[in-house]
XYZ file of C-alpha atoms in Angstrom:
303
model
C 4.960 11.097 -2.802
C 5.897 10.304 0.879
C 7.513 13.809 1.113
C 5.879 17.068 2.311
C 6.951 20.433 2.908
C 9.668 22.593 1.463
C 13.284 24.062 1.875
C 11.727 27.124 3.884
C 9.332 24.945 6.010
C 11.120 21.979 6.189
C 10.597 18.494 5.201
C 8.462 15.550 6.753
C 9.034 12.195 5.558
C 5.601 10.267 5.937
C 7.401 6.814 5.489
C 8.998 7.602 9.061
C 7.100 10.585 10.578
C 3.604 11.479 11.173
C 2.353 15.012 11.003
C 0.652 16.457 14.130
C -2.815 16.697 12.071
C -4.705 13.563 10.689
C -4.166 12.713 6.837
C -7.404 12.385 4.789
C -8.849 8.877 4.670
C -8.340 9.100 0.717
C -4.531 9.835 0.910
C -2.309 6.872 0.370
C 1.512 7.137 1.123
C 3.293 5.111 -1.317
C 6.121 4.266 1.321
C 8.599 1.938 -1.011
C 9.504 5.181 -3.408
C 13.115 5.229 -3.513
C 13.458 8.689 -4.926
C 11.770 11.070 -2.794
C 11.176 14.475 -4.739
C 13.420 16.361 -2.473
C 16.754 14.454 -2.778
C 17.609 17.102 -5.583
C 16.666 19.867 -3.601
C 19.523 22.576 -3.984
C 21.577 20.896 -6.762
C 21.626 22.810 -10.193
C 19.188 20.281 -11.752
C 16.263 21.015 -9.287
C 13.825 18.942 -7.868
C 13.791 15.095 -8.915
C 10.853 14.746 -10.995
C 10.659 10.975 -10.444
C 6.901 10.889 -11.630
C 7.571 7.523 -13.365
C 8.330 5.620 -10.211
C 5.387 7.232 -8.523
C 3.143 6.069 -11.310
C 4.407 2.280 -11.555
C 4.647 2.115 -7.748
C 1.164 3.590 -7.234
C -0.345 1.024 -9.616
C 1.149 -1.987 -8.046
C -0.409 -0.595 -4.670
C -3.764 -0.571 -6.241
C -3.591 -3.972 -7.149
C -1.769 -5.388 -4.248
C -4.442 -3.668 -1.950
C -7.392 -5.214 -3.880
C -8.624 -1.852 -5.401
C -8.130 -3.202 -9.029
C -11.115 -5.591 -8.136
C -13.490 -2.790 -6.999
C -13.931 -1.067 -10.401
C -13.997 -2.032 -14.094
C -12.129 1.112 -15.510
C -9.232 3.148 -13.959
C -8.000 6.734 -14.586
C -4.871 8.314 -13.611
C -5.536 11.934 -13.656
C -3.448 14.978 -13.047
C -4.435 17.280 -10.101
C -5.265 20.241 -12.651
C -7.423 18.136 -14.825
C -11.187 18.402 -14.420
C -12.923 15.037 -15.211
C -16.257 14.229 -16.608
C -16.715 10.627 -15.149
C -20.202 10.171 -16.730
C -19.033 10.885 -20.138
C -16.256 8.654 -19.729
C -18.730 5.972 -18.767
C -20.851 6.801 -21.821
C -17.661 6.518 -24.140
C -16.916 3.048 -23.241
C -20.489 1.684 -23.515
C -20.808 3.146 -26.672
C -17.737 1.364 -27.722
C -18.965 -1.780 -26.499
C -15.759 -2.410 -24.722
C -15.616 -4.774 -21.896
C -13.263 -4.080 -18.798
C -12.009 -7.835 -19.168
C -10.539 -6.751 -22.348
C -6.937 -4.631 -22.690
C -7.680 -1.259 -23.303
C -5.417 2.015 -22.644
C -6.887 5.370 -24.263
C -7.037 9.086 -23.802
C -5.619 11.875 -25.738
C -2.902 10.456 -28.110
C 0.549 11.979 -28.783
C 2.687 10.844 -31.808
C 5.428 13.234 -31.476
C 7.923 10.656 -30.108
C 7.203 7.846 -32.767
C 10.872 8.084 -33.799
C 11.835 6.116 -30.690
C 9.052 5.143 -28.962
C 5.177 4.027 -29.476
C 2.277 6.602 -29.568
C 1.635 7.640 -26.131
C -1.469 8.759 -24.070
C -1.205 12.302 -22.503
C -0.710 12.151 -18.893
C -3.413 14.814 -18.353
C -6.035 11.784 -18.147
C -5.048 8.087 -18.805
C -7.584 5.470 -18.900
C -7.243 1.841 -18.305
C -9.275 -1.446 -18.456
C -9.154 -3.588 -15.323
C -7.264 -6.259 -17.583
C -4.907 -3.721 -18.670
C -4.160 -2.124 -15.227
C -3.822 -5.690 -13.453
C -1.448 -6.906 -16.262
C 0.499 -3.530 -15.878
C 1.105 -4.176 -12.347
C 2.544 -7.594 -12.901
C 4.713 -5.840 -15.403
C 5.938 -3.347 -12.827
C 6.336 -5.742 -10.061
C 9.488 -7.043 -11.959
C 11.011 -3.435 -11.526
C 11.237 -3.885 -7.592
C 14.458 -5.990 -7.967
C 16.025 -3.708 -10.466
C 15.588 -0.189 -9.376
C 18.034 2.105 -10.885
C 20.216 4.547 -8.740
C 19.155 8.008 -8.154
C 21.451 9.248 -10.962
C 20.105 6.326 -13.358
C 18.073 9.230 -15.694
C 16.532 8.297 -19.047
C 18.366 9.698 -22.050
C 15.473 11.052 -24.244
C 17.414 10.746 -27.328
C 18.189 6.921 -26.865
C 17.412 4.991 -29.852
C 15.405 2.606 -28.199
C 13.310 3.084 -25.026
C 13.019 -0.150 -22.546
C 10.132 -0.871 -20.163
C 12.109 -0.432 -16.982
C 12.511 1.691 -13.772
C 14.094 4.847 -14.645
C 14.641 8.428 -13.005
C 12.348 10.314 -15.224
C 9.367 12.612 -15.616
C 8.383 10.869 -18.685
C 5.804 8.379 -17.316
C 3.366 8.666 -20.545
C 6.603 7.441 -22.634
C 7.617 4.525 -20.724
C 3.981 3.431 -19.914
C 3.187 3.306 -23.694
C 6.185 1.196 -24.302
C 5.480 -1.096 -21.339
C 1.970 -2.010 -22.777
C 3.063 -2.472 -26.252
C 6.163 -4.418 -25.544
C 4.616 -6.883 -22.989
C 0.876 -6.943 -23.949
C 0.561 -5.699 -27.443
C -1.495 -3.093 -26.136
C -1.362 -0.001 -28.194
C -2.617 3.866 -27.015
C -6.124 4.525 -28.504
C -7.230 8.005 -29.237
C -10.375 9.288 -27.710
C -12.580 11.047 -30.408
C -16.077 11.588 -30.811
C -17.717 10.322 -34.053
C -16.598 13.091 -36.149
C -12.796 12.884 -35.102
C -12.985 15.656 -32.582
C -10.978 15.475 -29.416
C -12.643 14.711 -25.961
C -9.749 14.606 -23.517
C -8.390 18.299 -23.880
C -4.643 18.804 -22.919
C -4.743 22.456 -22.386
C -6.917 25.218 -21.000
C -10.462 24.805 -22.785
C -10.739 28.404 -23.620
C -7.120 28.304 -25.344
C -7.540 24.937 -27.086
C -10.602 25.980 -28.618
C -8.819 28.601 -30.818
C -5.809 26.169 -31.736
C -5.725 25.532 -35.477
C -3.454 23.124 -37.419
C -3.435 25.048 -40.476
C -2.390 28.323 -38.838
C -0.010 26.754 -36.192
C 1.745 24.168 -38.234
C 3.114 20.757 -37.284
C 4.357 21.481 -33.380
C 4.471 18.629 -30.963
C 0.584 18.614 -30.138
C -0.223 17.932 -34.022
C 2.912 15.954 -35.000
C 2.198 12.783 -36.945
C -1.596 12.926 -36.005
C -3.645 11.977 -39.029
C -5.515 14.493 -40.515
C -8.169 12.723 -42.788
C -11.035 11.291 -41.303
C -11.411 7.732 -42.405
C -15.139 8.025 -42.977
C -15.998 11.521 -44.369
C -12.428 12.252 -46.123
C -12.001 15.493 -44.503
C -8.986 17.085 -43.317
C -10.671 17.689 -39.854
C -9.188 15.066 -37.619
C -8.082 15.932 -33.795
C -9.528 19.389 -33.562
C -11.064 20.732 -30.467
C -13.554 19.537 -29.291
C -16.341 17.188 -28.786
C -19.645 17.995 -27.235
C -19.384 15.303 -24.612
C -15.981 16.026 -23.141
C -14.069 13.504 -20.664
C -11.465 15.874 -19.368
C -10.180 19.387 -19.562
C -6.707 20.123 -18.349
C -4.192 22.605 -17.299
C -6.084 24.408 -14.263
C -3.493 25.008 -11.571
C -5.723 27.123 -9.507
C -8.431 24.905 -8.209
C -10.990 27.815 -8.110
C -11.425 26.985 -11.990
C -12.791 23.688 -11.043
C -15.621 25.609 -9.435
C -16.177 27.877 -12.253
C -16.392 24.792 -14.443
C -18.826 22.872 -12.256
C -20.987 25.972 -12.088
C -20.807 26.529 -15.952
C -21.756 22.972 -17.107
C -23.317 21.301 -14.093
C -25.406 23.661 -11.636
C -25.504 27.025 -10.314
C -24.974 25.784 -6.957
C -21.239 24.560 -6.508
C -19.457 22.471 -3.709
C -17.032 25.230 -2.973
C -18.073 27.405 0.077
C -16.093 30.537 -1.057
C -16.974 32.738 -4.156
C -13.454 33.940 -5.283
C -14.111 31.721 -8.504
C -17.126 34.058 -9.543
C -14.604 36.874 -10.624
C -13.104 34.558 -12.986
C -13.437 35.145 -16.513
C -12.869 33.146 -19.723
C -10.006 34.689 -21.837
C -12.159 34.120 -25.026
C -15.480 34.008 -23.312
C -17.759 34.412 -26.887
C -16.103 31.206 -28.296
C -16.070 29.508 -24.860
C -19.599 30.044 -23.866
C -20.739 28.866 -27.332
C -18.831 25.762 -26.724
C -20.204 25.321 -23.253
C -23.838 25.967 -24.701
C -23.146 22.821 -26.924
C -21.943 20.886 -24.038
C -24.697 21.407 -21.686
C -27.061 20.323 -24.454
C -25.588 17.269 -25.191
C -25.168 16.250 -21.851
C -28.619 17.006 -21.082
C -29.688 14.977 -24.282
C -27.316 12.091 -23.231
C -28.994 12.246 -19.581
C -32.368 11.909 -21.013
C -31.306 8.817 -23.246
C -29.812 7.234 -20.084
């Protein structure tokens, strides 16, 4: 987003102004965004959560600047998600997938199927190179048809179209665009037993989620229960032993805690406040982490 700052400190528009300090080399300002997040500041509806415009313009930038030719696989990941890139690589290798084929995958959500396609949760969304480049071409058509600031998506509409809209429902429209234009469907990332590998909540909480006890709220709604091979009603539970992403850690110190737990006693953080952090369900969480450490060690030995 080109806007930094807040009501108290004031706003800086990076499209036209430069800060006194140097920006990080890996920070990209999407200068052509038409809906800066602060335009709704002070209005009853609050800040404009124009996440969809940020997403589609970002993918155009990636493709237009040649970055789509620098890798085979791409991920849109939230700032509060912890990524296991080596496990993602193992997953696509084990699947025998090619980046020259269309693939769109992650944690599948199916609660909007009355008016949209199944979609991949925004915590960590994965694309093959072929899909990213094709999606960027679709999104380029939006540039001449950008809606007004008030052109907000009506979530109860009978039919969701692939277009530019003022909305935070980027997962929703991404799935629609890929299905309508490319015939590409969302693919759930599960292990061989049908357990989730992309976790959309804090891991210590999701380990305790139970479909029978909780009922069919949005997380479980319309997801298949029965495993196609075993016939058991145990699909989509948490969690596989080679996770690809954990989500929900707004405090970045939890990242260092996870790094310490699953990779090394030495972490990249110079501070030590994370050392005081405790898991809410330590027995269940540590038991799962034991499985993860063992599985990752075994996978590394196999190569």
